XYZ file of C-alpha atoms in Angstrom:
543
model
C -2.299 51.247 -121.516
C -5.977 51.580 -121.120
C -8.377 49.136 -123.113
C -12.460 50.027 -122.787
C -15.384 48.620 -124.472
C -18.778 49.984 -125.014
C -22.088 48.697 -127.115
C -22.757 51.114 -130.288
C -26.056 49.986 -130.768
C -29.328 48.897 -129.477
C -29.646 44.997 -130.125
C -25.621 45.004 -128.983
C -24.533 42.831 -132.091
C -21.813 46.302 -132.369
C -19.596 47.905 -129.738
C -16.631 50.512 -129.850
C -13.305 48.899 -128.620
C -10.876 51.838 -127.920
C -7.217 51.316 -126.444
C -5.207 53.768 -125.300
C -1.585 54.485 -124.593
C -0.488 52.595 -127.689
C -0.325 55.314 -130.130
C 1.830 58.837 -129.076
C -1.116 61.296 -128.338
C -4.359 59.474 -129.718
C -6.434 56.442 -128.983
C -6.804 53.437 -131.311
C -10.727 53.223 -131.937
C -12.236 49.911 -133.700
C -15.802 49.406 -134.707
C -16.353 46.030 -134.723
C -19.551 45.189 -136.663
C -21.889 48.040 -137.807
C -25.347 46.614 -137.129
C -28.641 48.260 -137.225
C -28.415 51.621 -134.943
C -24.643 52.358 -135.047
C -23.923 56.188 -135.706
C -19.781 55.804 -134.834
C -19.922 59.805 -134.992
C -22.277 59.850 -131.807
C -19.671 57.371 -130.176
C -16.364 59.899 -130.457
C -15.368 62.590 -129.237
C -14.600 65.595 -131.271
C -10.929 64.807 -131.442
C -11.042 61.080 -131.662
C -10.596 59.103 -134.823
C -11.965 56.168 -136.255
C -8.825 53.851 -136.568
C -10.861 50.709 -138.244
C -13.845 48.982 -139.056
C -13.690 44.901 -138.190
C -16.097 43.121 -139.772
C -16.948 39.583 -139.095
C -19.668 38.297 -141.553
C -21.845 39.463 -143.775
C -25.136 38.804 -142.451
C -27.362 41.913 -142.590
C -27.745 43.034 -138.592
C -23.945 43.021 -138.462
C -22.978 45.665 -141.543
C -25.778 47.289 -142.479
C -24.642 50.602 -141.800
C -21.177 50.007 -143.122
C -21.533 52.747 -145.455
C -23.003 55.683 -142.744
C -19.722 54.825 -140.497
C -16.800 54.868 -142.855
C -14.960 58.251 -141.770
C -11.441 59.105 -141.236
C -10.068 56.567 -144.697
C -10.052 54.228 -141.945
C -9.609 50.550 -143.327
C -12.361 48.105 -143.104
C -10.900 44.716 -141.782
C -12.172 41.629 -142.814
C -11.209 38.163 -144.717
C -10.616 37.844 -148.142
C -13.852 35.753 -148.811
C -15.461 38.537 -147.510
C -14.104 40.954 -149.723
C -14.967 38.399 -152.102
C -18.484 38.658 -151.643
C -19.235 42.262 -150.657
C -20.468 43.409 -153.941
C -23.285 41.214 -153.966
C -24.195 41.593 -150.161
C -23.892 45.552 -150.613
C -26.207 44.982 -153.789
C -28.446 43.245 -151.362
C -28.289 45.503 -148.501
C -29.063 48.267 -150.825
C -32.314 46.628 -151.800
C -33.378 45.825 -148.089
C -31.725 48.741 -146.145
C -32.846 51.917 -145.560
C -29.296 53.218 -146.778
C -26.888 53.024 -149.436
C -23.298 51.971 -149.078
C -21.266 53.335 -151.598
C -19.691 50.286 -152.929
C -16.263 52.266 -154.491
C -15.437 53.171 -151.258
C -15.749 50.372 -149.527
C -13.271 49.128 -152.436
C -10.893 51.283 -151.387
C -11.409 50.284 -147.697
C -11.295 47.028 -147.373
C -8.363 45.387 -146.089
C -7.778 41.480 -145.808
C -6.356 40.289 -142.642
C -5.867 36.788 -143.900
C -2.233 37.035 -142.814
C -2.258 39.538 -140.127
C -1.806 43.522 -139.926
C -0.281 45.582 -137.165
C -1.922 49.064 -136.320
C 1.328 51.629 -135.302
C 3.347 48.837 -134.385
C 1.788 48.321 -131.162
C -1.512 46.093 -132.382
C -1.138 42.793 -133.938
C -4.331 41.508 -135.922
C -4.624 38.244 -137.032
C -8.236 36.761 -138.146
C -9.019 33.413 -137.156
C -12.223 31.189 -139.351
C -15.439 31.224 -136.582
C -18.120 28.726 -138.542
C -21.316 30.298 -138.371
C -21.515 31.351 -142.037
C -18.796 31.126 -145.231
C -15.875 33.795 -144.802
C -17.125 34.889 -141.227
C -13.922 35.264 -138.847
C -12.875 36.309 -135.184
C -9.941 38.513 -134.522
C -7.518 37.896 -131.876
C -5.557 41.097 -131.005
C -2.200 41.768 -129.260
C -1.325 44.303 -127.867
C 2.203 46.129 -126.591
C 3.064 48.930 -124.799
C 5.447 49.988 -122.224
C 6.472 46.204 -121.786
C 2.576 44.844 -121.278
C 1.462 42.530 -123.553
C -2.446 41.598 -123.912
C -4.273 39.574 -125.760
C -8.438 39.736 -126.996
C -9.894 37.829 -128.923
C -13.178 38.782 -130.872
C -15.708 35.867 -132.017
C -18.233 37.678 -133.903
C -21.104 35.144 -134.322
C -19.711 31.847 -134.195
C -19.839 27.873 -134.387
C -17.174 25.186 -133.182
C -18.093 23.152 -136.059
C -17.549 23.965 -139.414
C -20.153 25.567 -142.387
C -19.867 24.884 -145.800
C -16.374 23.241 -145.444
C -15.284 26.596 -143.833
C -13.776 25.636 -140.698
C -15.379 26.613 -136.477
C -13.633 28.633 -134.392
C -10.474 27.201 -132.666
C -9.259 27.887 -129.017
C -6.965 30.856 -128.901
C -4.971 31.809 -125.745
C -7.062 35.535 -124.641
C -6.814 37.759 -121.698
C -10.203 39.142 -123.005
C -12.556 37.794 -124.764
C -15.480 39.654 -126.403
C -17.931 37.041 -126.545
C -20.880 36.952 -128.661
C -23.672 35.148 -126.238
C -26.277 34.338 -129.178
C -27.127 30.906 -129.101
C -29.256 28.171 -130.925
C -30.376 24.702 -129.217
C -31.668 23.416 -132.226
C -29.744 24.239 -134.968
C -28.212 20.698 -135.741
C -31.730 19.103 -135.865
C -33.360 21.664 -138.058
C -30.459 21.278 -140.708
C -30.987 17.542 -140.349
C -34.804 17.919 -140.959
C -34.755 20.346 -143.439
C -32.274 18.576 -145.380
C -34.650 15.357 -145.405
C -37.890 17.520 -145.982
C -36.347 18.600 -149.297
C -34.501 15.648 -150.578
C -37.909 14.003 -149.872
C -39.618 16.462 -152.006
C -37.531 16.440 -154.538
C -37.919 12.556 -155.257
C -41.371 13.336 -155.379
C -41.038 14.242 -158.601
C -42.910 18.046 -158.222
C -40.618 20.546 -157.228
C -39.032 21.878 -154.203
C -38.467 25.405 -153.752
C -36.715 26.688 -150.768
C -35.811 29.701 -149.703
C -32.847 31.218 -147.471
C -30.920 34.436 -146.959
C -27.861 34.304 -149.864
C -25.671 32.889 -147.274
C -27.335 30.709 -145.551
C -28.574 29.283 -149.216
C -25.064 28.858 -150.287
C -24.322 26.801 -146.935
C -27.591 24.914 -146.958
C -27.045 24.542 -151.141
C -23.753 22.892 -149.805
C -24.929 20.067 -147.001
C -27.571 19.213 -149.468
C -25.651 18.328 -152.176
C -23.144 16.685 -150.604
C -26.123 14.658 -148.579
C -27.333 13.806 -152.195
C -24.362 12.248 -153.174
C -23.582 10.549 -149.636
C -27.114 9.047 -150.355
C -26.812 8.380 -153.728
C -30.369 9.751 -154.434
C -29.570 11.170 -158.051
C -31.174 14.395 -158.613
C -29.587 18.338 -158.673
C -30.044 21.075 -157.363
C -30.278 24.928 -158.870
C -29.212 27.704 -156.411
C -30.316 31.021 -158.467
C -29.953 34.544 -157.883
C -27.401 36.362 -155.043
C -27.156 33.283 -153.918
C -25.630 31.248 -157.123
C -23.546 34.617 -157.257
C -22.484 34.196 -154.135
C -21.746 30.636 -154.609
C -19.748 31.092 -157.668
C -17.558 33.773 -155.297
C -16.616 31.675 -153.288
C -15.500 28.871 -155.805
C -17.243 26.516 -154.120
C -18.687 23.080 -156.385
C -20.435 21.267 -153.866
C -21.828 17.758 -155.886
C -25.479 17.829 -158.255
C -25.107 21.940 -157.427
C -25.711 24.179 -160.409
C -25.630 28.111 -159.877
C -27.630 29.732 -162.412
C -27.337 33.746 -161.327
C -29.300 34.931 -164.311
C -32.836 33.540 -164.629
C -36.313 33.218 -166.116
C -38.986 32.336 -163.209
C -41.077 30.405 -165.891
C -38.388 28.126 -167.014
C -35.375 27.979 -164.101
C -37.966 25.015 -162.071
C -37.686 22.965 -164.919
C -34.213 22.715 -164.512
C -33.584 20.421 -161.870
C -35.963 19.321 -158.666
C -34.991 21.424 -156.132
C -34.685 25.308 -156.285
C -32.815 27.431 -153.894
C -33.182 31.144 -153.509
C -33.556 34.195 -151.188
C -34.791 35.788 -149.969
C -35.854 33.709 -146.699
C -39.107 35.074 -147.742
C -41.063 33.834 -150.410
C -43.266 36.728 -150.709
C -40.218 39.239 -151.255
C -37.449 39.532 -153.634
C -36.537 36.922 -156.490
C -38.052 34.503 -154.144
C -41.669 35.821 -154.978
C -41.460 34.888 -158.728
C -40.188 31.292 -158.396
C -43.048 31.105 -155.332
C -45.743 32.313 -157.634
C -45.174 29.229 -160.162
C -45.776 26.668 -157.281
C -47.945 28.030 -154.382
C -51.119 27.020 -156.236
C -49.592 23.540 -156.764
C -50.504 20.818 -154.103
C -48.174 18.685 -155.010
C -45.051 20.976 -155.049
C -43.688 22.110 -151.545
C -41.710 25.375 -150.402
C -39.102 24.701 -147.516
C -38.319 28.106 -145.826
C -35.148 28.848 -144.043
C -35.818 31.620 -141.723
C -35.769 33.663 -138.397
C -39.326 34.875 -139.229
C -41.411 31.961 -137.844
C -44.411 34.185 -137.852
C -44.008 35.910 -141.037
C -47.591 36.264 -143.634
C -46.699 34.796 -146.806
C -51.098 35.035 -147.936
C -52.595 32.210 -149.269
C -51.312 29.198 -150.902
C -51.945 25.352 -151.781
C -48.721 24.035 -151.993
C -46.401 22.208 -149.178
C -45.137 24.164 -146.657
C -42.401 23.608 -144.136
C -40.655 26.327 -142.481
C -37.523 25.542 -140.204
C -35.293 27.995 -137.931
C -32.054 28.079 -139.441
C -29.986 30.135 -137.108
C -26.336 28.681 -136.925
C -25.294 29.711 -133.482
C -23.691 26.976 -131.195
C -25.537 25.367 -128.162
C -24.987 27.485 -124.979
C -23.257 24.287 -123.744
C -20.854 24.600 -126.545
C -20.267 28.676 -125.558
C -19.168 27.266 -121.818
C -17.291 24.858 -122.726
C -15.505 27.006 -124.729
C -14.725 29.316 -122.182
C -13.645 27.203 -120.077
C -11.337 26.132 -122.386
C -9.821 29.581 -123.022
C -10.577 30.446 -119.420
C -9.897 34.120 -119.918
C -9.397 36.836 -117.424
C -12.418 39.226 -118.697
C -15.655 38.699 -120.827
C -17.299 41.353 -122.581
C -20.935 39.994 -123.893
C -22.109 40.716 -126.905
C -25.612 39.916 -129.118
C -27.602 39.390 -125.756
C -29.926 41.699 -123.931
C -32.094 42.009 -120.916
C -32.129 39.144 -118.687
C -30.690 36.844 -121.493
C -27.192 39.316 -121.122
C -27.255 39.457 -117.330
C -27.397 35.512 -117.034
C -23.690 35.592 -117.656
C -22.989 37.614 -115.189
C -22.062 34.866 -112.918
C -22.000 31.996 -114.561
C -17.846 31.789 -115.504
C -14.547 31.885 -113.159
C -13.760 35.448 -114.910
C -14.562 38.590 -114.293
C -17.871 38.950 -117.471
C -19.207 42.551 -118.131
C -22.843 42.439 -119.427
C -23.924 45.896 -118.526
C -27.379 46.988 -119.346
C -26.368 50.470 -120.299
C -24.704 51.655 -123.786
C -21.731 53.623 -121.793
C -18.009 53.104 -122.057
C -16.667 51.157 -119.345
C -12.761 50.864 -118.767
C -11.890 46.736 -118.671
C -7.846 47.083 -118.285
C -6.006 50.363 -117.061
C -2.641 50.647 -116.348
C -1.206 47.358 -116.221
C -4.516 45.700 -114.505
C -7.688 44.286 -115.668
C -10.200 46.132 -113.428
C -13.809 44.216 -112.353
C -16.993 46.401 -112.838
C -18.748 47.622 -109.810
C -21.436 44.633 -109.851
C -18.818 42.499 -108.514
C -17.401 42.588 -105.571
C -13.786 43.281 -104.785
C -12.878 40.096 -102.846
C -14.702 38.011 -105.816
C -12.485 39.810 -108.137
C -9.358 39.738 -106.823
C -10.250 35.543 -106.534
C -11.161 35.481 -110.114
C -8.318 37.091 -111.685
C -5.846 35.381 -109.615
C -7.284 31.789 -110.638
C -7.295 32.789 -114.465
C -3.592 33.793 -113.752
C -2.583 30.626 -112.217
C -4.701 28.136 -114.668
C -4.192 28.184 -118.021
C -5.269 25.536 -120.418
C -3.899 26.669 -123.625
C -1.094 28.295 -125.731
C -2.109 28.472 -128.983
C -1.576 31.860 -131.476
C -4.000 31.667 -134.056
C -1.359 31.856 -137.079
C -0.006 28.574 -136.027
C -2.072 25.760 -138.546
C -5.326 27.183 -139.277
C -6.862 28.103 -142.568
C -9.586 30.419 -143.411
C -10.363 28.776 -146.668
C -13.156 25.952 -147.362
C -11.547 23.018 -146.637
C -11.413 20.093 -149.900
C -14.118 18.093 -148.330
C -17.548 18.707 -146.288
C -17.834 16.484 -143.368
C -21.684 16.114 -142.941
C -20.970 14.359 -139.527
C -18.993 17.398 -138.452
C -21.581 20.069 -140.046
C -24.433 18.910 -137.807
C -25.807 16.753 -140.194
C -27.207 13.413 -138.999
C -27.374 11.571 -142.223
C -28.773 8.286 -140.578
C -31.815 9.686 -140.160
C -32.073 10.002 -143.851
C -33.692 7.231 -144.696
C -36.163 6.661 -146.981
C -36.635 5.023 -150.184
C -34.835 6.054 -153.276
C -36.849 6.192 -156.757
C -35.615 3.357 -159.088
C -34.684 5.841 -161.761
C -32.980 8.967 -161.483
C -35.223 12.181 -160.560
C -34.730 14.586 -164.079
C -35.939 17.960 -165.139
C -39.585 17.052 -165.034
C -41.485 20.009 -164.173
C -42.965 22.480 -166.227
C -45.033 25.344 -165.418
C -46.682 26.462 -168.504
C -47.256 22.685 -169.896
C -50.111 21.958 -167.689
C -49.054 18.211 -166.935
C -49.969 17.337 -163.615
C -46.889 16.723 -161.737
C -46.429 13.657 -159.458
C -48.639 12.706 -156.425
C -45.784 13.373 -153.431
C -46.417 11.211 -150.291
C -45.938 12.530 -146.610
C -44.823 9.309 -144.984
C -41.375 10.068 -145.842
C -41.133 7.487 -148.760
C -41.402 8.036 -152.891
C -44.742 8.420 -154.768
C -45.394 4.770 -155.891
C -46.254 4.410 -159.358
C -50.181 4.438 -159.781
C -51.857 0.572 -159.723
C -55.403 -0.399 -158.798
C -54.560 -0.872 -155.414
C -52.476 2.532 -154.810
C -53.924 4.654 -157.059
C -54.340 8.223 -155.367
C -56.912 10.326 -155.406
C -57.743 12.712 -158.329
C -56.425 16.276 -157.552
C -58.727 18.428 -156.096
C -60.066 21.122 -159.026
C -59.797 24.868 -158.557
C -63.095 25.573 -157.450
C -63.176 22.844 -155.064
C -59.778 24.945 -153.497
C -61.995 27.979 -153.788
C -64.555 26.518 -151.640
C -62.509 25.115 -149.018
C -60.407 28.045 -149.024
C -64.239 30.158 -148.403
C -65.020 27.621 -145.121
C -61.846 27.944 -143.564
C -61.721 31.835 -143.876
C -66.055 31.869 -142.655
C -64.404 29.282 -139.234
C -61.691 32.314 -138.791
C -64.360 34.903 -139.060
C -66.785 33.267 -136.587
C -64.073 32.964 -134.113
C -64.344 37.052 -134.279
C -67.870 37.355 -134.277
C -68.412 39.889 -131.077
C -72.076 40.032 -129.560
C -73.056 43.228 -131.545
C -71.041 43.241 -135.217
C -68.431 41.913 -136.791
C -66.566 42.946 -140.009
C -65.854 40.861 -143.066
C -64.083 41.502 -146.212
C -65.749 40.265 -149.288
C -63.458 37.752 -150.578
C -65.372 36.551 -153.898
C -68.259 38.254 -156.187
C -69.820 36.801 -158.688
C -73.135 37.923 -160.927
C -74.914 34.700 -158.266
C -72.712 34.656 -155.386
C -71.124 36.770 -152.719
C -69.364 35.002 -150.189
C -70.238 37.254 -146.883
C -73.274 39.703 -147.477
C -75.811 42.252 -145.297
C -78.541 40.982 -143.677
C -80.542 42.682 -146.371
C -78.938 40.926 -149.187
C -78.026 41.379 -152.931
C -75.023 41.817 -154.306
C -75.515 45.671 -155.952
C -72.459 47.746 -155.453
C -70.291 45.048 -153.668
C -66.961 44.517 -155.155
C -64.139 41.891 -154.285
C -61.954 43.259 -151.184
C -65.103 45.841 -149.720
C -65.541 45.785 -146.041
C -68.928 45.351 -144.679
C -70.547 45.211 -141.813
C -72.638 42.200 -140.936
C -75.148 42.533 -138.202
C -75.885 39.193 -135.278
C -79.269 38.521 -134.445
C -80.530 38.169 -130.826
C -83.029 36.473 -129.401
């Protein structure tokens, strides 16, 4: 039996795992994870087949060419939840992806691994849950043949703790393990903060819209209503769109949650305080409607969950706090895990340059983080072989201490579930829900919001406490009027522009005319045949 990995694609979130000697006169091929980049029919040989498609999650960069690589009937693998909820992430990719993934097909392809299938009699595939987002799963594989028996486990992106009730990945017993290497320092912090941000908002009595991919609204739409009702702060929350579509997929009720998937952008804010959507972007998707009702409010505020911390979402007045959300463990969570399983091989995954070759020597196995996208043969014939990077006395020392030391014997089908378990453990989640402490209104927070009424909404505070009802002492200041905005918004753009100036010319875009004013002009003047949005050039004297 051989077993050989390679990457099939460019940002390495996908490889090609092919074993051979299992199966009379053909090789077993898997795709785990078609990402951005993956052509499978550039990866095989003329007479090689695809056997199977695993697929961990359903975030975009790991199936978003799911439809190009689905040759040879061959089954896509996955959990039930996923299955669950690949109509509306297909509908999604669609919209997003320059592709289209046939969604009958995949139908007809997908395959639930919930409780195990066996490939020829000679593979044994059982999913295990991995965290990281609802429905996402590792596989652990075992394989037979000739009287060997090995074992590799796949993460996929993962988390130790638990999301959204779905339950982190446990410690399996693996001769390899394909490791994903992506990690996140700050994840637990950022949930924390952005859970506060928006509860805080949302007892300001203006609204809070935030915005997430569909899955990572659905787990945020989760910790934050079950932080609601920990801290008895009375208000609810709408999750609308893919995401309340996804939500109601997954038959999850998290508390003061409503989905609404059908909505009407002028009316859905009213509903309840706090708005979730997706995109993570509020200048794309359903997300730009709902933004367009509250980015010329100052008192309402937009929490974004996203990747994109430099992203251009053009001008606004509103609130805005963006926050990585990335739910990836700590690296110190990936070694102790590790060392836990203490495996014989690594193969990395979802790392590259120097952030991939860092592994190299950092566990007592042998770890294969080649830079290269070629097939490399990890096992053959009875031994797992090192590549040539290491040296043969260090291997031979590292395979015999993996042999000798094991910590654990666990199969994955013994006790674990890949369901949502009953309750959400904010503690476990990453959620530090002592830090959420400020003042609660003395009346519940209702559906009192509306965009076409023109009532001015309530003053929100940014000390972390409630707007205080107006008195002679507290009374805020009058909000600013339109043109006032205008004028401010002018002077900050003219500050940005004279940062450019250069010591001959400059360029300028007209941002305002009127039949009196033009905000940037020629040295020569008058506003005849200037229009809003014209460049112009604007000459600097000299002395």
């Amino acid at each position: 039996m051989n077993i050989k990995c390679q990457y099939a694609n460019r940002s390495k979130t996908s490889v090609l795992l092919t074993v051979e000697g299992v199966l009379q006169g053909q090789s077993v091929n898997l795709l785990v994870d078609p990402g951005p980049g993956v052509d499978v029919d550039g990866l095989l040989g003329q007479d090689e087949y695809l056997t199977g498609i695993l697929l961990t999650h359903l975030h975009m960069d790991h199936y978003a060419t799911l439809g190009e690589n689905m040759r040879d009937g061959a089954p896509v693998y996955t959990s039930q939840t996923n299955i669950d909820l690949l109509d509306v992430a297909v509908d999604d990719a669609n919209n997003f992806v320059d592709t289209a993934i046939d969604k009958s097909e995949i139908k007809r392809s997908a395959t639930p691994v919930d409780d195990g299938v066996t490939i020829g009699g000679k593979i044994d595939i059982t999913a295990v849950p991995a965290g990281h987002t609802p429905g996402a799963i590792g596989f652990y594989l075992e394989l037979s043949s000739g009287g060997e028996t090995e074992s590799i486990l796949i993460t996929g992106d993962f988390t130790r703790r638990p999301v959204a009730g779905y339950p982190g990945l446990p410690p399996v017993d693996a001769d390899l393990v394909v490791l994903t290497g992506a990690t996140e320092a700050d994840f637990e912090d950022n949930l924390t903060e952005a859970v506060a941000t928006t509860i805080r908002q949302g007892l300001s009595g203006s609204p809070a819209l935030v915005t997430a991919t569909a899955l990572n609204a659905v787990h945020f739409a989760t910790v934050l209503g079950t932080a609601i009702e920990e801290g008895d702060f009375e208000m609810g929350v709408s999750v609308v769109g893919k995401a309340a579509k996804m939500l109601d997929k997954l038959d999850l009720t998290p508390p003061h949650v409503t989905a609404i998937p059908k909505y009407a952008p002028e009316a859905v804010l009213s509903e309840n305080p706090i708005t979730i959507t997706g995109p993570d972007l509020p200048t794309e998707g359903g997300a730009r409607k709902l933004f367009r009702q509250i980015k010329d409010d100052p008192n309402a505020g937009a929490i974004l969950l996203s990747g994109d911390e430099e992203a251009d979402i053009g001008s606004y007045n509103c609130t805005l706090n963006q926050f990585r959300f990335s739910n990836h463990p700590t690296e110190t969570t990936v070694d102790e895990y590790i060392e836990l399983v203490n495996p014989r091989e690594i193969y990395l995954t979802h790392q590259k340059g120097s952030e991939l070759r860092r592994y190299r020597d950092k566990y007592s196995a042998i770890v294969w983080a080649p830079r290269e996208r070629k097939c490399y043969t990890l096992y053959r014939n009875g031994e797992w072989v090192a590549p040539f990077w290491v040296k043969d006395k260090a291997a031979k020392h590292l395979l015999k201490t993996t042999q000798e030391r094991s910590n654990i014997e666990f199969r994955p089908a013994e006790g674990h579930t890949l369901d949502a378990l009953d309750d959400v453990s904010l503690a476990a989640e990453g959620l530090d829900m002592s830090s959420i402490t400020f003042s609660k209104p003395s009346h519940p927070v209702d559906a009192k919001y509306n965009t076409t009424s023109g009532a001015e909404p309530k003053p929100i505070r940014t000390d972390g406490a409630v707007a205080e009802t107006p008195t002679a002492e507290n009374t805020p200041p009058a909000p600013k009027s339109e043109r006032v905005l205008e004028i401010e918004s002018a002077i900050a753009h003219l500050e940005e522009l004279k940062e450019e100036i250069t010591d001959d010319t400059t360029v300028a875009t007209v941002e305002k005319v009127t039949s009196k004013h033009v905000l940037l002009r020629p040295i020569n003047g008058g506003t005849e045949g200037i229009a809003a949005g014209d460049t112009i050039e604007i000459g600097r004297s000299r002395s």
